[in-house]
Coordinates of C-alpha atoms in Angstrom, one line a residue:
X1 CA 6.6 -12.7 14.0
X2 CA 4.0 -15.3 13.1
X3 CA 1.7 -15.2 10.9
X4 CA -2.7 -14.9 12.3
X5 CA -5.0 -16.9 10.2
X6 CA -5.8 -15.4 7.2
X7 CA -8.6 -13.0 7.5
X8 CA -11.0 -13.6 4.2
X9 CA -11.9 -10.8 1.6
X10 CA -15.4 -11.9 0.4
X11 CA -16.7 -8.9 -0.9
X12 CA -16.5 -7.7 -4.4
X13 CA -16.0 -4.2 -5.2
X14 CA -16.1 -3.5 -9.3
X15 CA -15.7 0.0 -10.6
X16 CA -14.4 1.1 -14.0
X17 CA -12.0 3.7 -15.4
X18 CA -11.4 5.3 -18.9
X19 CA -8.8 2.4 -19.9
X20 CA -9.6 -0.2 -17.5
X21 CA -12.5 -2.8 -15.6
X22 CA -11.6 -3.9 -12.1
X23 CA -13.1 -6.2 -9.3
X24 CA -11.4 -5.6 -5.6
X25 CA -11.5 -7.7 -3.2
X26 CA -12.5 -6.3 0.5
X27 CA -14.1 -7.1 3.7
X28 CA -14.1 -5.2 7.5
X29 CA -14.0 -6.4 10.9
X30 CA -15.9 -5.2 14.1
X31 CA -19.4 -3.4 15.1
X32 CA -20.1 -1.9 11.9
X33 CA -21.9 1.6 14.5
X34 CA -17.8 1.7 15.7
X35 CA -15.6 4.2 13.7
X36 CA -14.2 3.3 10.9
X37 CA -10.5 2.1 10.4
X38 CA -8.8 1.6 6.8
X39 CA -5.6 -0.1 6.2
X40 CA -3.9 0.4 3.0
X41 CA -0.8 -1.7 1.7
X42 CA 2.2 -1.5 -0.9
X43 CA 4.0 -3.3 -2.9
X44 CA 4.7 -5.6 -3.3
X45 CA 2.7 -6.6 -0.6
X46 CA -1.0 -7.5 0.1
X47 CA -3.7 -6.7 2.8
X48 CA -2.5 -10.1 4.5
X49 CA 0.0 -7.4 6.3
X50 CA -2.0 -5.8 8.4
X51 CA -3.8 -8.6 9.8
X52 CA -2.5 -8.8 13.0
X53 CA -3.5 -5.4 13.7
X54 CA -7.0 -5.2 11.3
X55 CA -8.1 -8.3 14.6
X56 CA -6.9 -6.8 17.4
X57 CA -8.4 -3.0 16.4
X58 CA -11.5 -4.0 15.1
X59 CA -12.4 -4.5 18.9
X60 CA -12.5 -0.3 19.2
X61 CA -12.9 0.6 15.0
X62 CA -14.8 -1.0 12.3
X63 CA -11.5 -1.8 9.7
X64 CA -11.4 -2.2 6.6
X65 CA -9.3 -4.3 4.7
X66 CA -8.8 -4.5 1.0
X67 CA -6.6 -6.0 -2.0
X68 CA -5.0 -3.7 -4.9
X69 CA -5.4 -4.4 -8.5
X70 CA -2.6 -7.9 -8.7
X71 CA -2.0 -7.7 -5.2
X72 CA -3.4 -10.8 -3.5
X73 CA -6.4 -12.1 -4.5
X74 CA -7.6 -8.9 -6.3
X75 CA -7.4 -9.7 -10.2
X76 CA -5.4 -7.6 -12.6
X77 CA -7.4 -4.6 -13.9
X78 CA -8.9 -6.0 -17.1
X79 CA -7.9 -3.1 -20.0
X80 CA -11.3 -2.0 -21.4
X81 CA -11.9 -4.2 -25.1
X82 CA -12.0 -0.8 -27.3
X83 CA -9.3 1.2 -25.6
X84 CA -6.4 -1.2 -25.4
X85 CA -5.1 -0.7 -29.1
X86 CA -4.6 2.6 -28.1
X87 CA -3.4 2.7 -24.6
X88 CA 0.9 3.2 -24.3
X89 CA 2.9 0.7 -22.6
X90 CA 3.1 2.5 -19.6
X91 CA -0.9 3.0 -19.7
X92 CA -1.5 -0.8 -19.3
X93 CA 0.8 -1.4 -16.6
X94 CA -1.8 -2.4 -13.7
X95 CA 0.2 -1.5 -11.2
X96 CA -0.2 2.8 -12.3
X97 CA -1.0 4.5 -9.2
X98 CA -2.8 7.6 -10.2
X99 CA -5.5 4.1 -11.8
X100 CA -5.6 2.2 -7.9
X101 CA -5.5 5.4 -6.7
X102 CA -8.8 6.4 -8.3
X103 CA -10.2 2.9 -7.8
X104 CA -9.2 3.4 -4.1
X105 CA -11.2 6.5 -4.0
X106 CA -14.3 5.4 -5.9
X107 CA -13.5 2.1 -2.8
X108 CA -13.7 4.6 0.2
X109 CA -16.6 6.7 -0.8
X110 CA -19.3 3.4 -1.4
X111 CA -18.2 2.7 2.3
X112 CA -18.8 6.1 3.0
X113 CA -22.4 5.5 1.9
X114 CA -22.9 3.3 5.5
X115 CA -21.1 5.8 8.0
X116 CA -23.5 8.3 8.8
X117 CA -21.5 10.8 8.5
X118 CA -18.7 9.7 9.9
X119 CA -15.5 10.0 8.4
X120 CA -12.8 6.9 8.7
X121 CA -8.8 6.9 9.6
X122 CA -6.5 6.0 6.8
X123 CA -3.3 3.8 7.9
X124 CA -1.0 3.7 4.8
X125 CA 2.0 2.1 4.3
X126 CA 4.5 2.0 0.9
X127 CA 2.8 3.1 -2.5
X128 CA -0.1 4.0 -0.6
X129 CA 1.0 7.1 0.5
X130 CA 0.6 8.6 -2.5
X131 CA -3.0 6.5 -3.3
X132 CA -4.1 7.7 0.0
X133 CA -2.3 11.5 -0.9
X134 CA -4.2 11.5 -4.0
X135 CA -7.3 10.5 -3.3
X136 CA -7.8 13.3 -0.9
X137 CA -6.3 16.0 -2.5
X138 CA -7.6 14.4 -6.2
X139 CA -10.7 12.6 -5.5
X140 CA -12.2 14.7 -2.4
X141 CA -11.7 11.5 -0.1
X142 CA -11.8 13.4 3.1
X143 CA -10.7 11.3 6.0
X144 CA -10.6 11.3 9.7
X145 CA -7.0 11.2 10.0
X146 CA -4.0 9.9 7.9
X147 CA -0.9 7.8 8.4
X148 CA 1.5 7.3 6.9
X149 CA 4.0 4.6 6.9
X150 CA 7.1 4.7 5.6
X151 CA 5.5 5.8 2.4
X152 CA 6.6 6.7 -1.3
X153 CA 4.9 10.4 -1.0
X154 CA 8.6 12.6 -1.6
X155 CA 10.7 11.9 -4.9
X156 CA 13.1 11.4 -6.5
X157 CA 12.1 7.6 -6.5
X158 CA 14.0 4.3 -7.1
X159 CA 15.3 1.2 -5.6
X160 CA 18.2 0.0 -7.7
X161 CA 16.2 -3.4 -9.1
X162 CA 13.4 -1.1 -10.5
X163 CA 15.9 1.2 -12.8
X164 CA 17.1 -2.5 -14.1
X165 CA 14.0 -4.4 -14.3
X166 CA 12.8 -1.5 -16.4
X167 CA 15.8 -1.4 -18.8
X168 CA 15.8 -5.6 -19.2
X169 CA 12.5 -6.4 -19.4
X170 CA 12.5 -9.1 -21.4
X171 CA 15.5 -10.9 -19.6
X172 CA 13.4 -10.1 -15.7
X173 CA 10.1 -11.6 -18.1
X174 CA 12.2 -15.0 -19.3
X175 CA 13.6 -16.1 -15.5
X176 CA 11.9 -19.0 -14.1
X177 CA 12.3 -21.5 -11.1
X178 CA 15.1 -21.0 -8.4
X179 CA 16.1 -17.9 -10.0
X180 CA 13.5 -15.9 -10.0
X181 CA 12.6 -17.1 -7.2
X182 CA 16.1 -16.0 -6.1
X183 CA 15.7 -12.3 -7.1
X184 CA 12.1 -11.1 -5.1
X185 CA 13.1 -13.1 -2.3
X186 CA 16.2 -11.2 -2.3
X187 CA 13.8 -8.3 -3.2
X188 CA 12.1 -8.5 0.1
X189 CA 14.6 -9.3 2.2
X190 CA 16.0 -6.3 1.8
X191 CA 12.3 -4.7 3.4
X192 CA 13.2 -5.7 6.5
X193 CA 15.8 -5.0 8.9
X194 CA 15.5 -8.7 10.9
X195 CA 15.6 -11.6 9.3
X196 CA 12.2 -13.0 8.1
X197 CA 11.0 -16.5 9.7
X198 CA 10.4 -18.4 7.0
X199 CA 6.8 -18.9 6.8
X200 CA 6.3 -14.6 6.5
X201 CA 8.9 -14.7 3.7
X202 CA 6.9 -17.4 2.3
X203 CA 3.7 -15.6 2.4
X204 CA 5.3 -13.0 1.0
X205 CA 6.9 -14.4 -1.8
X206 CA 4.5 -17.2 -2.5
X207 CA 1.6 -14.4 -5.1
X208 CA 4.5 -13.6 -6.7
X209 CA 6.1 -17.2 -8.0
X210 CA 4.0 -19.9 -8.2
X211 CA 2.9 -18.9 -11.6
X212 CA 3.7 -17.1 -15.0
X213 CA 0.9 -14.3 -14.2
X214 CA 2.4 -13.8 -10.7
X215 CA 5.7 -13.8 -12.3
X216 CA 5.1 -11.1 -15.0
X217 CA 2.8 -9.3 -12.2
X218 CA 6.2 -8.9 -10.1
X219 CA 8.2 -7.2 -13.4
X220 CA 5.2 -5.0 -13.5
X221 CA 5.3 -3.7 -10.9
X222 CA 8.6 -3.1 -10.6
X223 CA 8.5 -0.9 -13.6
X224 CA 6.0 1.2 -12.8
X225 CA 7.9 1.6 -10.2
X226 CA 10.2 3.6 -11.7
X227 CA 8.1 5.3 -13.1
X228 CA 6.3 6.8 -10.1
X229 CA 5.7 10.8 -10.2
X230 CA 4.0 12.8 -7.6
X231 CA 4.6 16.6 -10.5
X232 CA 1.7 18.3 -9.4
X233 CA 0.8 16.5 -6.2
X234 CA 3.5 17.6 -4.1
X235 CA 3.1 21.1 -4.0
X236 CA -0.2 20.9 -2.5
X237 CA 0.7 18.9 0.4
X238 CA 0.4 21.5 2.3
X239 CA -3.1 21.7 2.4
X240 CA -2.9 17.8 4.4
X241 CA -2.3 19.1 7.2
X242 CA -4.1 22.2 7.5
X243 CA -7.1 19.3 7.3
X244 CA -7.0 16.6 9.1
X245 CA -4.7 15.0 11.8
X246 CA -1.5 13.4 10.4
X247 CA 0.7 11.3 11.9
X248 CA 4.5 10.4 9.6
X249 CA 6.2 6.6 11.1
X250 CA 9.4 5.6 10.4
X251 CA 11.6 3.2 10.9
X252 CA 15.2 3.8 11.2
X253 CA 17.1 1.8 9.6
X254 CA 14.9 1.8 6.5
X255 CA 17.1 1.0 3.2
X256 CA 14.2 1.8 1.0
X257 CA 13.5 4.8 2.0
X258 CA 16.1 6.5 3.9
X259 CA 14.7 8.7 7.2
X260 CA 15.4 11.8 6.6
X261 CA 12.4 11.3 3.6
X262 CA 10.0 10.9 7.0
X263 CA 11.7 14.5 8.3
X264 CA 10.5 16.3 4.6
X265 CA 7.8 14.6 4.9
X266 CA 6.5 16.2 8.2
X267 CA 7.2 19.3 6.4
X268 CA 5.2 19.3 3.2
X269 CA 1.8 17.8 5.1
X270 CA 2.4 20.0 8.3
X271 CA 2.2 16.9 10.2
X272 CA 1.5 16.7 14.3
X273 CA 5.1 14.5 14.2
X274 CA 7.3 11.7 13.3
X275 CA 7.1 8.4 15.2
X276 CA 10.8 7.2 14.3
X277 CA 11.4 2.8 15.4
X278 CA 14.7 2.4 15.8
X279 CA 16.0 -1.5 14.9
X280 CA 13.3 -1.4 12.0
X281 CA 13.4 -1.3 8.4
X282 CA 10.8 -0.8 5.0
X283 CA 8.8 -3.9 6.9
X284 CA 7.8 -2.4 9.7
X285 CA 5.2 -4.3 10.4
X286 CA 7.7 -7.3 11.1
X287 CA 10.8 -5.9 12.2
X288 CA 9.0 -3.8 15.6
X289 CA 5.5 -5.1 15.2
X290 CA 4.8 -4.6 18.6
X291 CA 6.4 -0.8 18.7
X292 CA 4.4 0.0 15.9
X293 CA 0.7 -2.0 17.6
X294 CA 1.6 1.1 20.2
X295 CA 2.5 4.1 18.1
X296 CA -1.0 3.2 15.9
X297 CA -3.1 2.1 19.7
X298 CA -2.5 5.6 21.4
X299 CA -2.3 7.8 18.0
X300 CA -5.5 6.3 17.7
X301 CA -7.0 6.4 21.1
X302 CA -6.0 10.2 20.6
X303 CA -8.0 11.2 18.2
X304 CA -11.1 9.7 19.7

């Protein structure tokens, strides 16, 4: 899949939680009179994974893209000065999904003011599953629909690398150069069913290997992923499907999150259906871009 010309995230949203100050970079495409559509990326990706879809669908929707804190062009959250000394190691992880969900909910509500009562369609991938569900169930973000693509949402979680990094943080933090690049590239390669072309691989891995902040950020993402939890959330998933249309899309060959998770998630959410895409792994937007585009187009067209 050839990378499209980059969409610049030209807008900045600032938000503070009880622990961090955040600056989120975002943009929108399409006429403001069109129905809103939001794409949310997971880890270790950025909004770049959605650029082809955003450009195509902006003819029919006002499309919103943003980079989560510490991903893409959005900087890491900055611990609030008078709280930092009392924060635990887990609190200091900028990839904490409770924090990121809270920031997304605030961002969503800032956009919502311009929609004249409309609700947004939300498309989420990877850990954006937990983010979108937390924002809806815990932070009262009301969606028009929710499409979940190979998402982290049903426990237990665990890519083998997560545990390895969490138990050997000092080793991975010390890695540099080609050795560290090899770790990142191997991890990304494992997410795809088909071999990624060099241009795509370089785009996906570059933020994590080009400097020390990137390397430390990648290690933090792995450590946070090891401690993911949906305690107190999964028991409420049944509320989602009763309030809004939900579609689950899954790559049949996803080795990170096996296909059986899709069926469990559908039942818990009372989703309309699961769309299984063959010859696709976790990075379904690169393995089968056309088939994912068809599923998204049919889904969104059925709701308008």
